[in-house]
Short mmCIF file of N, CA and C in Angstrom, two decimals:
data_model
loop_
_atom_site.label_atom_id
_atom_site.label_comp_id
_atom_site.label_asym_id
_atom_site.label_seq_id
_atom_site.Cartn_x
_atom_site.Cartn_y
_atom_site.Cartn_z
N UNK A 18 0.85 -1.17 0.00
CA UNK A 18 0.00 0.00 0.00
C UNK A 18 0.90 1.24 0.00
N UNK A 19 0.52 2.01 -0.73
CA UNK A 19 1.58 3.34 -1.28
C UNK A 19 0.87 4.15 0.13
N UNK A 20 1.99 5.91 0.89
CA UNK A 20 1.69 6.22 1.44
C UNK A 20 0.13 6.76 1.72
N UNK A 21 -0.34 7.37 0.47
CA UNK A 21 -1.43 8.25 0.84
C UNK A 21 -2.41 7.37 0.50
N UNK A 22 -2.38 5.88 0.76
CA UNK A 22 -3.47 5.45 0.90
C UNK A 22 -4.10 4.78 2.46
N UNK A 23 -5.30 4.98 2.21
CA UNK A 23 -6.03 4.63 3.81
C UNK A 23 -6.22 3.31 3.53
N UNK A 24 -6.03 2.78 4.89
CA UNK A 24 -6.17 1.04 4.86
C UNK A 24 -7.72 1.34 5.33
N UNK A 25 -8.21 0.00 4.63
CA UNK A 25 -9.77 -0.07 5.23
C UNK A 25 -9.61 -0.16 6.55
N UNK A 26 -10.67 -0.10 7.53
CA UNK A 26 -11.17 -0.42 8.79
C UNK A 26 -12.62 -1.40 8.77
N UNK A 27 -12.48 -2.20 10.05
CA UNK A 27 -13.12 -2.97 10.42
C UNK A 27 -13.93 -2.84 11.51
N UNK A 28 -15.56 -2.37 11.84
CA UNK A 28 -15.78 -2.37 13.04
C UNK A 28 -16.81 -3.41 13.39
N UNK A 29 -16.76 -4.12 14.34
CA UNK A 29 -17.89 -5.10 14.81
C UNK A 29 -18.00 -4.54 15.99
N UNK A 30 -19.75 -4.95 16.03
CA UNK A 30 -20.87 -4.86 16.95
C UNK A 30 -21.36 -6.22 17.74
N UNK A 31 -21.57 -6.07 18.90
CA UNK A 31 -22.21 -6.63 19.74
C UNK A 31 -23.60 -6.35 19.83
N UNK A 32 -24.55 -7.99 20.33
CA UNK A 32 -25.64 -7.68 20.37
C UNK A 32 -25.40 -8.01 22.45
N UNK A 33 -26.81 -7.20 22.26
CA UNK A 33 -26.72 -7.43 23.63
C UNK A 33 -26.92 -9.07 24.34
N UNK A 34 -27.62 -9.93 23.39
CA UNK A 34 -27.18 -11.20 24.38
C UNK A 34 -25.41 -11.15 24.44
N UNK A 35 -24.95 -11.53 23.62
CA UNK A 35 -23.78 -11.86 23.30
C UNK A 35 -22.50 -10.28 24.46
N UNK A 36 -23.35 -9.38 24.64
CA UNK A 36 -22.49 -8.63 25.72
C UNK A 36 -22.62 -9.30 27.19
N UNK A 37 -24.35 -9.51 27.27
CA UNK A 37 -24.05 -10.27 28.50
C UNK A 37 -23.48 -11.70 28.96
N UNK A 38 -23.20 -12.07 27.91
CA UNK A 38 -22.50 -13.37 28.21
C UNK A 38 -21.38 -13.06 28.31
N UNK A 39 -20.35 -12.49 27.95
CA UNK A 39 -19.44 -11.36 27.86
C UNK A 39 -19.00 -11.07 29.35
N UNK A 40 -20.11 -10.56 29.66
CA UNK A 40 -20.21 -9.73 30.97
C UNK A 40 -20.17 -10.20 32.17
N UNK A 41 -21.22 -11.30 32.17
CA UNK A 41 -20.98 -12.47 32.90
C UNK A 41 -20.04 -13.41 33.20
N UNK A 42 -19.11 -13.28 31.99
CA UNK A 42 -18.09 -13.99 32.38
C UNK A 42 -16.65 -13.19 33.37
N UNK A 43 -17.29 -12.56 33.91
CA UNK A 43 -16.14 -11.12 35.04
C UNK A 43 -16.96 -11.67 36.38
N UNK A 44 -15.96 -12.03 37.34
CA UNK A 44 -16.63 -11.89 38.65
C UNK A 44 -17.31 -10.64 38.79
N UNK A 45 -18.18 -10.80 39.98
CA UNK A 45 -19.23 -9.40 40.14
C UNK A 45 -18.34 -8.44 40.99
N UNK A 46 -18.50 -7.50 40.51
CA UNK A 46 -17.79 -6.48 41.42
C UNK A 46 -17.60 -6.21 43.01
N UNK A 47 -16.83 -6.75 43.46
CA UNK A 47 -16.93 -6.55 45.08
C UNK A 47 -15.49 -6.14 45.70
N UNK A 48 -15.64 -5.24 46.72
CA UNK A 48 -14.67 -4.17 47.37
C UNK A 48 -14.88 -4.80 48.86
N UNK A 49 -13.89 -5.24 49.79
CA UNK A 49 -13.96 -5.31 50.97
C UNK A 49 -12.58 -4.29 51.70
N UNK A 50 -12.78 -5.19 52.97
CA UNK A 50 -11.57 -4.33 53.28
C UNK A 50 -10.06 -5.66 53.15
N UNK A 51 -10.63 -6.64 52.72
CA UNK A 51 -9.44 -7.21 51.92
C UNK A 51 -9.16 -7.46 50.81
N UNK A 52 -10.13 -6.78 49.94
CA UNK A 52 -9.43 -6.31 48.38
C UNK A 52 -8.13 -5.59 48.60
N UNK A 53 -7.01 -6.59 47.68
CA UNK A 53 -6.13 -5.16 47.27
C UNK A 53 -5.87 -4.60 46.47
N UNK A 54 -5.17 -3.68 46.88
CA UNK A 54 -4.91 -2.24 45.49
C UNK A 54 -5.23 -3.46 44.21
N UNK A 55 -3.96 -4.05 43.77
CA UNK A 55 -4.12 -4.84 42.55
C UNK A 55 -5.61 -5.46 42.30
N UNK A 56 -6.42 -6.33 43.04
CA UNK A 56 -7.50 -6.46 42.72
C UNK A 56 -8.65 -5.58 42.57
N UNK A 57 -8.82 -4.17 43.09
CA UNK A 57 -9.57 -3.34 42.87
C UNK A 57 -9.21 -2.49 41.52
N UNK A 58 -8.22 -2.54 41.31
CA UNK A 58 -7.53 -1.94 40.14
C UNK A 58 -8.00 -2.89 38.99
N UNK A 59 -7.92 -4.32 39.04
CA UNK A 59 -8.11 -4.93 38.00
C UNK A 59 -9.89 -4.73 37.83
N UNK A 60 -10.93 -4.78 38.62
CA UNK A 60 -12.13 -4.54 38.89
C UNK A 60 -12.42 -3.60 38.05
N UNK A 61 -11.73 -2.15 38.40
CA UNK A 61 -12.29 -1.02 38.35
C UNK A 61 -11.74 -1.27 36.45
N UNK A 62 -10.78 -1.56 36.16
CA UNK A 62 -10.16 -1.62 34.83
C UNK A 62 -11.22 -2.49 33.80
N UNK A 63 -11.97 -3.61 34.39
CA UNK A 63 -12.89 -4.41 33.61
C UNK A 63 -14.68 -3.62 33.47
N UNK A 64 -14.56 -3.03 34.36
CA UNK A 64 -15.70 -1.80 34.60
C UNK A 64 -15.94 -1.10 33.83
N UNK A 65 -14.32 -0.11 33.28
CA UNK A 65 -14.26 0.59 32.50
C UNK A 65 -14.52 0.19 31.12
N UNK A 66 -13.77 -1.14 30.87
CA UNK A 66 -13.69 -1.46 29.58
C UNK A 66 -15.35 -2.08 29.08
N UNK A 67 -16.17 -3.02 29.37
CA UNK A 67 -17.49 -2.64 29.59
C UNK A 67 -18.27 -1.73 29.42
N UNK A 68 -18.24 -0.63 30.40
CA UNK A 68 -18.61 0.44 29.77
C UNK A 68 -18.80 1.17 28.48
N UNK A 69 -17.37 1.02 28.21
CA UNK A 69 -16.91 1.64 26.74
C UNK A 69 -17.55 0.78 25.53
N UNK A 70 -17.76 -0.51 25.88
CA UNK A 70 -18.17 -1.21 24.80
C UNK A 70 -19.76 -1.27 24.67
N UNK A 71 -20.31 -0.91 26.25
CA UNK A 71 -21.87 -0.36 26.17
C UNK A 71 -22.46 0.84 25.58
N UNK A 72 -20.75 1.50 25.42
CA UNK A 72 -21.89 2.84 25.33
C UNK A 72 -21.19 2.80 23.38
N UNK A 73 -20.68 2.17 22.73
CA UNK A 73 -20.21 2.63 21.60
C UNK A 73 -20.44 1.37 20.49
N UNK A 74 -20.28 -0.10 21.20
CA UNK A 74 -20.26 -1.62 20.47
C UNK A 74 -21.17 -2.30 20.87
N UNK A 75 -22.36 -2.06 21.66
CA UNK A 75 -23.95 -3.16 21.66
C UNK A 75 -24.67 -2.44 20.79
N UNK A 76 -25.65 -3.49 20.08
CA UNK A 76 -26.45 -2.44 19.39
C UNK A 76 -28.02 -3.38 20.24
N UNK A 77 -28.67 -3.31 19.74
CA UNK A 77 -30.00 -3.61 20.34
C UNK A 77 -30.53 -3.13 21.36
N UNK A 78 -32.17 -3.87 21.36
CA UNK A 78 -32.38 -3.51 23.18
C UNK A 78 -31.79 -4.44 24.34
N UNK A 79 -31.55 -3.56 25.45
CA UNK A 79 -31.60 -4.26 27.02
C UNK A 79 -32.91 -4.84 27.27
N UNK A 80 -32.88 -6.07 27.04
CA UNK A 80 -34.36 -6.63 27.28
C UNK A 80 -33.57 -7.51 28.27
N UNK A 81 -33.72 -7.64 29.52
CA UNK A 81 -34.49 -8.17 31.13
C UNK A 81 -35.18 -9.33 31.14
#
């Protein structure tokens, strides 16, 4: 590919079953007072990433 050309891009979507299975597969979030730093860090890091994929890569409804 010569410089001034753009490489295609690829984006895939999630449906929402397929996020919550996803989702489900993360222990549930829990903070005691013997979490440590490292495990609350990894928590808060899988939280985030989740998020990001809720609010930009599910498409459908949250159907309950």
């Amino acid at each position: 590919m010569s410089d001034n050309q753009v490489a295609p891009q690829q984006l895939a979507r999630l449906d929402h079953e397929t996020y919550r299975a996803l989702a489900a597969g993360f222990p549930a979030v829990h903070v005691s007072t013997t979490t440590t730093d490292l495990q609350a860090g990894f928590q808060l890091g899988v939280q985030a990433v989740l998020e990001k994929l809720r609010e930009g890569f599910v498409i459908g409804s949250a159907r309950r």
